[in-house]
Amino acid sequence: MKKIRIGVMGAYRGTSMINYCKVAGNAEVVAICDKWQEGLEKQKEQNVGLDIAYYDNFDDFIEHDMDAVVLANYAHQHAPFAIRAMKKGLHVFSEVLPCQTMKEA
């Protein structure tokens, strides 16, 4: 079975998904994005030997070859990032509600 290629937005909050993909037979993390440089460096240390690209901006991250994006960043930012990812044809998993009000929905 082909593994689903996942990009994770959020180096800290996305750790559970990153760790899951290390043991999952059906998914692999191929990219991690966060503007928090310390978080990216920590992920690099924890993922030595894995073929993961690291990005500090969403514009470059969303161009990476992947099937789905996990949004594990600030909740109020999920909707704009989700919309951009879906417009690129990517599946989106949001770790929290992607909107805060009915107007946003």
mmCIF file of C-alpha atoms in Angstrom:
data_model
loop_
_atom_site.group_PDB
_atom_site.id
_atom_site.type_symbol
_atom_site.label_atom_id
_atom_site.label_comp_id
_atom_site.label_asym_id
_atom_site.label_seq_id
_atom_site.Cartn_x
_atom_site.Cartn_y
_atom_site.Cartn_z
ATOM 1 C CA MET A 1 0.000 0.000 0.000
ATOM 2 C CA LYS A 2 1.263 3.483 -0.843
ATOM 3 C CA LYS A 3 1.921 5.659 2.184
ATOM 4 C CA ILE A 4 0.080 8.965 2.520
ATOM 5 C CA ARG A 5 2.596 11.819 2.420
ATOM 6 C CA ILE A 6 1.787 14.270 5.204
ATOM 7 C CA GLY A 7 2.976 17.791 5.903
ATOM 8 C CA VAL A 8 2.647 19.052 9.465
ATOM 9 C CA MET A 9 2.096 22.743 10.212
ATOM 10 C CA GLY A 10 3.221 23.194 13.810
ATOM 11 C CA ALA A 11 6.497 21.759 15.087
ATOM 12 C CA TYR A 12 5.367 21.558 18.715
ATOM 13 C CA ARG A 13 1.662 20.745 18.597
ATOM 14 C CA GLY A 14 2.205 18.520 15.577
ATOM 15 C CA THR A 15 4.586 16.221 17.469
ATOM 16 C CA SER A 16 1.918 13.594 18.166
ATOM 17 C CA MET A 17 1.142 13.259 14.439
ATOM 18 C CA ILE A 18 4.840 13.222 13.583
ATOM 19 C CA ASN A 19 5.449 10.443 16.105
ATOM 20 C CA TYR A 20 2.402 8.491 14.920
ATOM 21 C CA CYS A 21 3.677 8.546 11.355
ATOM 22 C CA LYS A 22 7.001 7.085 12.459
ATOM 23 C CA VAL A 23 5.248 3.838 13.423
ATOM 24 C CA ALA A 24 2.284 3.881 11.042
ATOM 25 C CA GLY A 25 2.396 1.616 8.053
ATOM 26 C CA ASN A 26 0.185 3.863 5.969
ATOM 27 C CA ALA A 27 1.566 7.393 6.446
ATOM 28 C CA GLU A 28 4.825 9.316 6.549
ATOM 29 C CA VAL A 29 5.712 12.892 7.396
ATOM 30 C CA VAL A 30 7.485 14.506 4.461
ATOM 31 C CA ALA A 31 7.490 18.158 5.575
ATOM 32 C CA ILE A 32 7.239 20.181 8.767
ATOM 33 C CA CYS A 33 6.536 23.913 8.876
ATOM 34 C CA ASP A 34 6.783 26.407 11.709
ATOM 35 C CA LYS A 35 8.011 29.973 12.046
ATOM 36 C CA TRP A 36 9.432 28.967 15.465
ATOM 37 C CA GLN A 37 13.038 28.102 14.597
ATOM 38 C CA GLU A 38 13.779 26.333 17.893
ATOM 39 C CA GLY A 39 10.881 23.975 17.248
ATOM 40 C CA LEU A 40 12.139 23.153 13.780
ATOM 41 C CA GLU A 41 15.634 22.489 15.125
ATOM 42 C CA LYS A 42 14.216 20.188 17.814
ATOM 43 C CA GLN A 43 12.262 18.246 15.180
ATOM 44 C CA LYS A 44 15.408 17.917 13.055
ATOM 45 C CA GLU A 45 17.219 16.415 16.062
ATOM 46 C CA GLN A 46 14.346 14.003 16.780
ATOM 47 C CA ASN A 47 13.970 12.897 13.157
ATOM 48 C CA VAL A 48 17.552 12.226 12.129
ATOM 49 C CA GLY A 49 17.662 9.793 9.225
ATOM 50 C CA LEU A 50 14.135 10.513 8.028
ATOM 51 C CA ASP A 51 13.549 12.247 4.701
ATOM 52 C CA ILE A 52 11.689 15.300 5.999
ATOM 53 C CA ALA A 53 11.879 18.829 4.593
ATOM 54 C CA TYR A 54 11.675 21.749 7.020
ATOM 55 C CA TYR A 55 10.080 25.109 6.248
ATOM 56 C CA ASP A 56 9.744 28.359 8.161
ATOM 57 C CA ASN A 57 6.983 29.766 5.948
ATOM 58 C CA PHE A 58 3.710 28.373 4.680
ATOM 59 C CA ASP A 59 4.171 29.619 1.104
ATOM 60 C CA ASP A 60 7.143 27.318 0.514
ATOM 61 C CA PHE A 61 5.716 24.494 2.636
ATOM 62 C CA ILE A 62 2.491 24.262 0.630
ATOM 63 C CA GLU A 63 4.495 23.744 -2.567
ATOM 64 C CA HIS A 64 6.079 20.551 -1.171
ATOM 65 C CA ASP A 65 4.991 17.263 -2.783
ATOM 66 C CA MET A 66 2.498 15.846 -0.265
ATOM 67 C CA ASP A 67 -1.035 14.457 -0.098
ATOM 68 C CA ALA A 68 -2.330 16.037 3.080
ATOM 69 C CA VAL A 69 -1.624 18.759 5.615
ATOM 70 C CA VAL A 70 -2.126 18.500 9.377
ATOM 71 C CA LEU A 71 -2.804 21.896 10.912
ATOM 72 C CA ALA A 72 -1.405 21.945 14.424
ATOM 73 C CA ASN A 73 -0.900 25.672 14.800
ATOM 74 C CA TYR A 74 -2.942 28.380 16.528
ATOM 75 C CA ALA A 75 -6.654 27.598 16.258
ATOM 76 C CA HIS A 76 -7.598 31.036 14.913
ATOM 77 C CA GLN A 77 -5.221 30.444 11.975
ATOM 78 C CA HIS A 78 -6.591 27.076 10.864
ATOM 79 C CA ALA A 79 -9.277 28.287 8.464
ATOM 80 C CA PRO A 80 -7.037 30.498 6.265
ATOM 81 C CA PHE A 81 -4.348 27.803 6.037
ATOM 82 C CA ALA A 82 -6.935 25.081 5.403
ATOM 83 C CA ILE A 83 -8.489 27.060 2.573
ATOM 84 C CA ARG A 84 -5.106 27.603 0.924
ATOM 85 C CA ALA A 85 -4.199 23.928 1.254
ATOM 86 C CA MET A 86 -7.526 22.753 -0.183
ATOM 87 C CA LYS A 87 -7.142 25.139 -3.117
ATOM 88 C CA LYS A 88 -3.852 23.330 -3.825
ATOM 89 C CA GLY A 89 -5.779 20.033 -3.894
ATOM 90 C CA LEU A 90 -4.501 18.795 -0.530
ATOM 91 C CA HIS A 91 -6.495 16.980 2.113
ATOM 92 C CA VAL A 92 -6.601 18.865 5.416
ATOM 93 C CA PHE A 93 -6.707 17.549 8.967
ATOM 94 C CA SER A 94 -7.334 20.165 11.625
ATOM 95 C CA GLU A 95 -6.448 19.253 15.211
ATOM 96 C CA VAL A 96 -9.091 21.670 16.522
ATOM 97 C CA LEU A 97 -12.206 23.353 15.210
ATOM 98 C CA PRO A 98 -11.164 25.224 12.067
ATOM 99 C CA CYS A 99 -13.299 28.242 12.910
ATOM 100 C CA GLN A 100 -14.351 30.059 16.039
ATOM 101 C CA THR A 101 -17.695 31.617 15.024
ATOM 102 C CA MET A 102 -20.629 30.835 12.756
ATOM 103 C CA LYS A 103 -19.615 33.792 10.592
ATOM 104 C CA GLU A 104 -16.201 32.212 9.994
ATOM 105 C CA ALA A 105 -17.858 28.887 9.150
#
